[in-house]
Coordinates of C-alpha atoms in Angstrom, one line a residue:
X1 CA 4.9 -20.9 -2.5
X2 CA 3.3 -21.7 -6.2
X3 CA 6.0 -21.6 -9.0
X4 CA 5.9 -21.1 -12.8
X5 CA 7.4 -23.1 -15.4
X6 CA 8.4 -20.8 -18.6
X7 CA 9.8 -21.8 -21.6
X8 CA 13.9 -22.8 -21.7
X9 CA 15.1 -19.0 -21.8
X10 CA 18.4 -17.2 -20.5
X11 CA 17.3 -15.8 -16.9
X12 CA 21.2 -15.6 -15.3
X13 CA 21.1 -12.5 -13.9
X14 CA 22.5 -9.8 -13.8
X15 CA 25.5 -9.9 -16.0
X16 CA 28.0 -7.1 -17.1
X17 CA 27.2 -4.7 -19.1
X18 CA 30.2 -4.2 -21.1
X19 CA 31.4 -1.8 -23.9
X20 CA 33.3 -3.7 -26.4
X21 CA 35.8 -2.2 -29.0
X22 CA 36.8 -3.8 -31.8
X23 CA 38.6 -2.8 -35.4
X24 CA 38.7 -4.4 -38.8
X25 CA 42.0 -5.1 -41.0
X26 CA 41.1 -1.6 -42.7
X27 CA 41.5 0.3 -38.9
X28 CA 37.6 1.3 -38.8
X29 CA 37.0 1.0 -34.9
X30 CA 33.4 0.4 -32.8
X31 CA 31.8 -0.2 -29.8
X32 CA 29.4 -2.7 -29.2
X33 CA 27.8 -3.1 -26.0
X34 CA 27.5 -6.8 -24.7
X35 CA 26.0 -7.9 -21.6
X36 CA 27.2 -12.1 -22.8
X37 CA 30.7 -11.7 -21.5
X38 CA 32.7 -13.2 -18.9
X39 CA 35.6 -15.1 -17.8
X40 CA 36.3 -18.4 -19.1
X41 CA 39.4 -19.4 -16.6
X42 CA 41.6 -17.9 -14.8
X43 CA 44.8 -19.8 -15.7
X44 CA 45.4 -19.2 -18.8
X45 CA 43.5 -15.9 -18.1
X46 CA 40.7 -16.3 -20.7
X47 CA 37.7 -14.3 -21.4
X48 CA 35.0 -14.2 -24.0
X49 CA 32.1 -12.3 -25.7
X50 CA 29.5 -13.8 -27.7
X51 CA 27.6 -11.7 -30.2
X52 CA 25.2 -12.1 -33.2
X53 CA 26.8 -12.9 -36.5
X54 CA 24.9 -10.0 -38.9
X55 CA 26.0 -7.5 -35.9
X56 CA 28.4 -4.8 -37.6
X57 CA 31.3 -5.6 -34.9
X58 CA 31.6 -9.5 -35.7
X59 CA 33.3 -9.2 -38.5
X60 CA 35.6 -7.0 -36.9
X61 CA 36.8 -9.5 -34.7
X62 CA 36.9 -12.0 -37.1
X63 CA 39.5 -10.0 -38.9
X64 CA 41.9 -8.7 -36.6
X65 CA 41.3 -11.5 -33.4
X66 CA 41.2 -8.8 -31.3
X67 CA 38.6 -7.0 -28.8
X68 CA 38.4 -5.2 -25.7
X69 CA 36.3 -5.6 -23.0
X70 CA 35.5 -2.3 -21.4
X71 CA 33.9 -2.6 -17.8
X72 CA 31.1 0.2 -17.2
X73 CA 30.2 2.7 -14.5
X74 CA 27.3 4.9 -13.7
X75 CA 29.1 7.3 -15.7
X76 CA 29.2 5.8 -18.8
X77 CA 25.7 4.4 -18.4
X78 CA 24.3 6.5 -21.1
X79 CA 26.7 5.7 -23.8
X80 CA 27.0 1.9 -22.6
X81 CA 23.0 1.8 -24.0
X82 CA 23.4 4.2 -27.1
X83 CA 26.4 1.7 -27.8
X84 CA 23.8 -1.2 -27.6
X85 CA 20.6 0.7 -29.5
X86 CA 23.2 2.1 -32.4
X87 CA 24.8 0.2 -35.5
X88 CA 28.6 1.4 -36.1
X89 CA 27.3 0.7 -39.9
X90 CA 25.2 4.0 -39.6
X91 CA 27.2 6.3 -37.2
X92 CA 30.9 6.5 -35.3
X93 CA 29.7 6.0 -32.0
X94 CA 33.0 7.5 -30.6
X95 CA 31.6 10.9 -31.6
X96 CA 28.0 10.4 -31.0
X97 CA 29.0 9.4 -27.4
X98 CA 31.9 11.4 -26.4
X99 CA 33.8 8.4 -25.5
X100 CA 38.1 8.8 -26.0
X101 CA 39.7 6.3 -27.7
X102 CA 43.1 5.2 -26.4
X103 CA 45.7 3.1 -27.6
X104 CA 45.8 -0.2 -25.9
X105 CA 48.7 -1.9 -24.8
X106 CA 49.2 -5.2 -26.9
X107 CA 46.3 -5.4 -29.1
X108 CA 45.4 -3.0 -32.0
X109 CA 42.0 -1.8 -30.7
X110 CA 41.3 0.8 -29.3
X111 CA 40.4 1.1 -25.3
X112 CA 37.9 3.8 -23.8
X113 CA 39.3 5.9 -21.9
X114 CA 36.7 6.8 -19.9
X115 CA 36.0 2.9 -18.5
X116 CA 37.9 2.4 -15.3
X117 CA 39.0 -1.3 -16.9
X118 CA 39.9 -2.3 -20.2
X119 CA 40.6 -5.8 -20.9
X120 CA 42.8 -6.3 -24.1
X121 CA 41.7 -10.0 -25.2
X122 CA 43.3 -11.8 -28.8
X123 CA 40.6 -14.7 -29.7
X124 CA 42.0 -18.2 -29.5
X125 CA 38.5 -19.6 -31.2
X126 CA 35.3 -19.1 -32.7
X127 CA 32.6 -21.5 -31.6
X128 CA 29.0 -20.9 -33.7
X129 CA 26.4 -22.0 -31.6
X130 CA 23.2 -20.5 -32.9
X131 CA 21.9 -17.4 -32.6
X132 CA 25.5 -16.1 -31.3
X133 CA 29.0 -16.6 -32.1
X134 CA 31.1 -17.3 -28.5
X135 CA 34.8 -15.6 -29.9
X136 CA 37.1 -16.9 -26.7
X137 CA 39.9 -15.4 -26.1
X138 CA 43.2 -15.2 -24.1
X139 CA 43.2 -11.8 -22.0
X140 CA 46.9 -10.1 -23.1
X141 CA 46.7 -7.4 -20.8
X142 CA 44.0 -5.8 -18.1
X143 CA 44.4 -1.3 -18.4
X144 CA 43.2 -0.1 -15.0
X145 CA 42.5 4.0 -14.5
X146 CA 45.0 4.8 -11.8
X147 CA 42.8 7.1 -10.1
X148 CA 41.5 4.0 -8.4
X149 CA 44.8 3.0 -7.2
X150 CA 45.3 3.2 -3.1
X151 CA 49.0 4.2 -2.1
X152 CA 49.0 0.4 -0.9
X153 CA 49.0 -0.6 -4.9
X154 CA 45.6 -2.3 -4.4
X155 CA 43.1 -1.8 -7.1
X156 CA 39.6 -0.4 -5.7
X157 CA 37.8 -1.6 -8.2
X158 CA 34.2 -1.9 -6.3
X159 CA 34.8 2.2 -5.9
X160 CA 34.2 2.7 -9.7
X161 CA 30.7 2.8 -9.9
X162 CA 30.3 -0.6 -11.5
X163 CA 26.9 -1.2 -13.3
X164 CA 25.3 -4.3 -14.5
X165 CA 22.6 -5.5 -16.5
X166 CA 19.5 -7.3 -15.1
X167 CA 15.9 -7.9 -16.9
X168 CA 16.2 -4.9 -18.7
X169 CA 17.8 -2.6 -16.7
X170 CA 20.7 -1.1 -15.9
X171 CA 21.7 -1.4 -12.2
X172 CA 24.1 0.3 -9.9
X173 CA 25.7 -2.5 -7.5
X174 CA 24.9 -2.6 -4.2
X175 CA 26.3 -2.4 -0.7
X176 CA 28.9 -5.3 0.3
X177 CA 27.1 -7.9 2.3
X178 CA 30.4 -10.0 2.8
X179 CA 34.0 -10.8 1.5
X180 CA 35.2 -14.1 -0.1
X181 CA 35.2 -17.0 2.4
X182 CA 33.3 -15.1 5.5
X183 CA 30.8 -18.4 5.2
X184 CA 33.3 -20.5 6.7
X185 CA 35.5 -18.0 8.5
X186 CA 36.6 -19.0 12.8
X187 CA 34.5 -16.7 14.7
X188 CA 37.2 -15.1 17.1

């Protein structure tokens, strides 16, 4: 099979497509959409978001050292993109979208009600790498809707409706095609 060689470009796909709130000093809240987000380690639980400095939500973090991460859903597909198209610095995108702010647990920002998972994160450091600014963060608290709660007390989170970005698009994820471990799992 021939292959291509492009130029050095980011082609890790997919990758969240997350609604991020923020808040300056003065309590002006927005939401950003991100698709550079993830988890930096699991013990500390850290996360992190990386976003253009002339964006109208950096300096928001870099105020209060505080953000949510907001996981998306079919749902919320619509206002995940408007989020990502819009500038805070022109509209509230709260009322252009529809989306409910809540109160958060231990961070001043504001989560969205409407995202099955909000994940309240207080930056820990800046690094300035280029085009972006990677904020990293230690996660303070993870808000979970509990209409996704079994009677067992597990979390179904794969029953939210999940999307993800890839290429372009917006993607619903697919059917399960095995569990952690199955690769090396006895055969009984």
């Amino acid at each position: 099979m021939a292959r291509q060689v492009w130029k050095p470009g980011n082609m890790v796909y997919p990758v969240p497509a997350a609604m991020v709130t923020v808040a300056d000093k003065a309590g002006n809240t927005n939401i950003i959409t991100v698709a550079w987000t993830g988890t930096i380690c699991s013990d500390p639980p850290m996360a992190y978001v990386s976003i253009k400095p002339e964006r109208y939500s950096h300096h928001m973090i870099e105020e209060t050292g505080e953000f949510v991460i907001n996981l998306t859903t079919k749902a919320t597909a619509f206002a995940t993109d408007y989020c990502g198209v819009r500038s805070g610095r022109d509209e509230d995108k709260w009322k252009a979208t529809g989306l409910t702010p809540e109160k958060a647990s231990k961070v001043s920002v504001p989560i969205i009600r409407e995202c099955p998972v909000n994940i309240e994160c207080q930056v820990t450091e800046v690094k300035r790498l280029g085009s972006h600014d990677m904020f990293l963060a230690k996660v303070l608290a993870v808000d979970v809707d509990e209409a996704y709660m079994k009677e067992n007390g597990k979390f179904e989170l794969n029953s939210t409706g999940l999307i993800a970005y890839s290429h372009g698009e917006y993607r619903e994820f697919g059917k399960a095609i095995g569990k952690f471990g199955y690769s090396v799992r006895k055969k009984r």
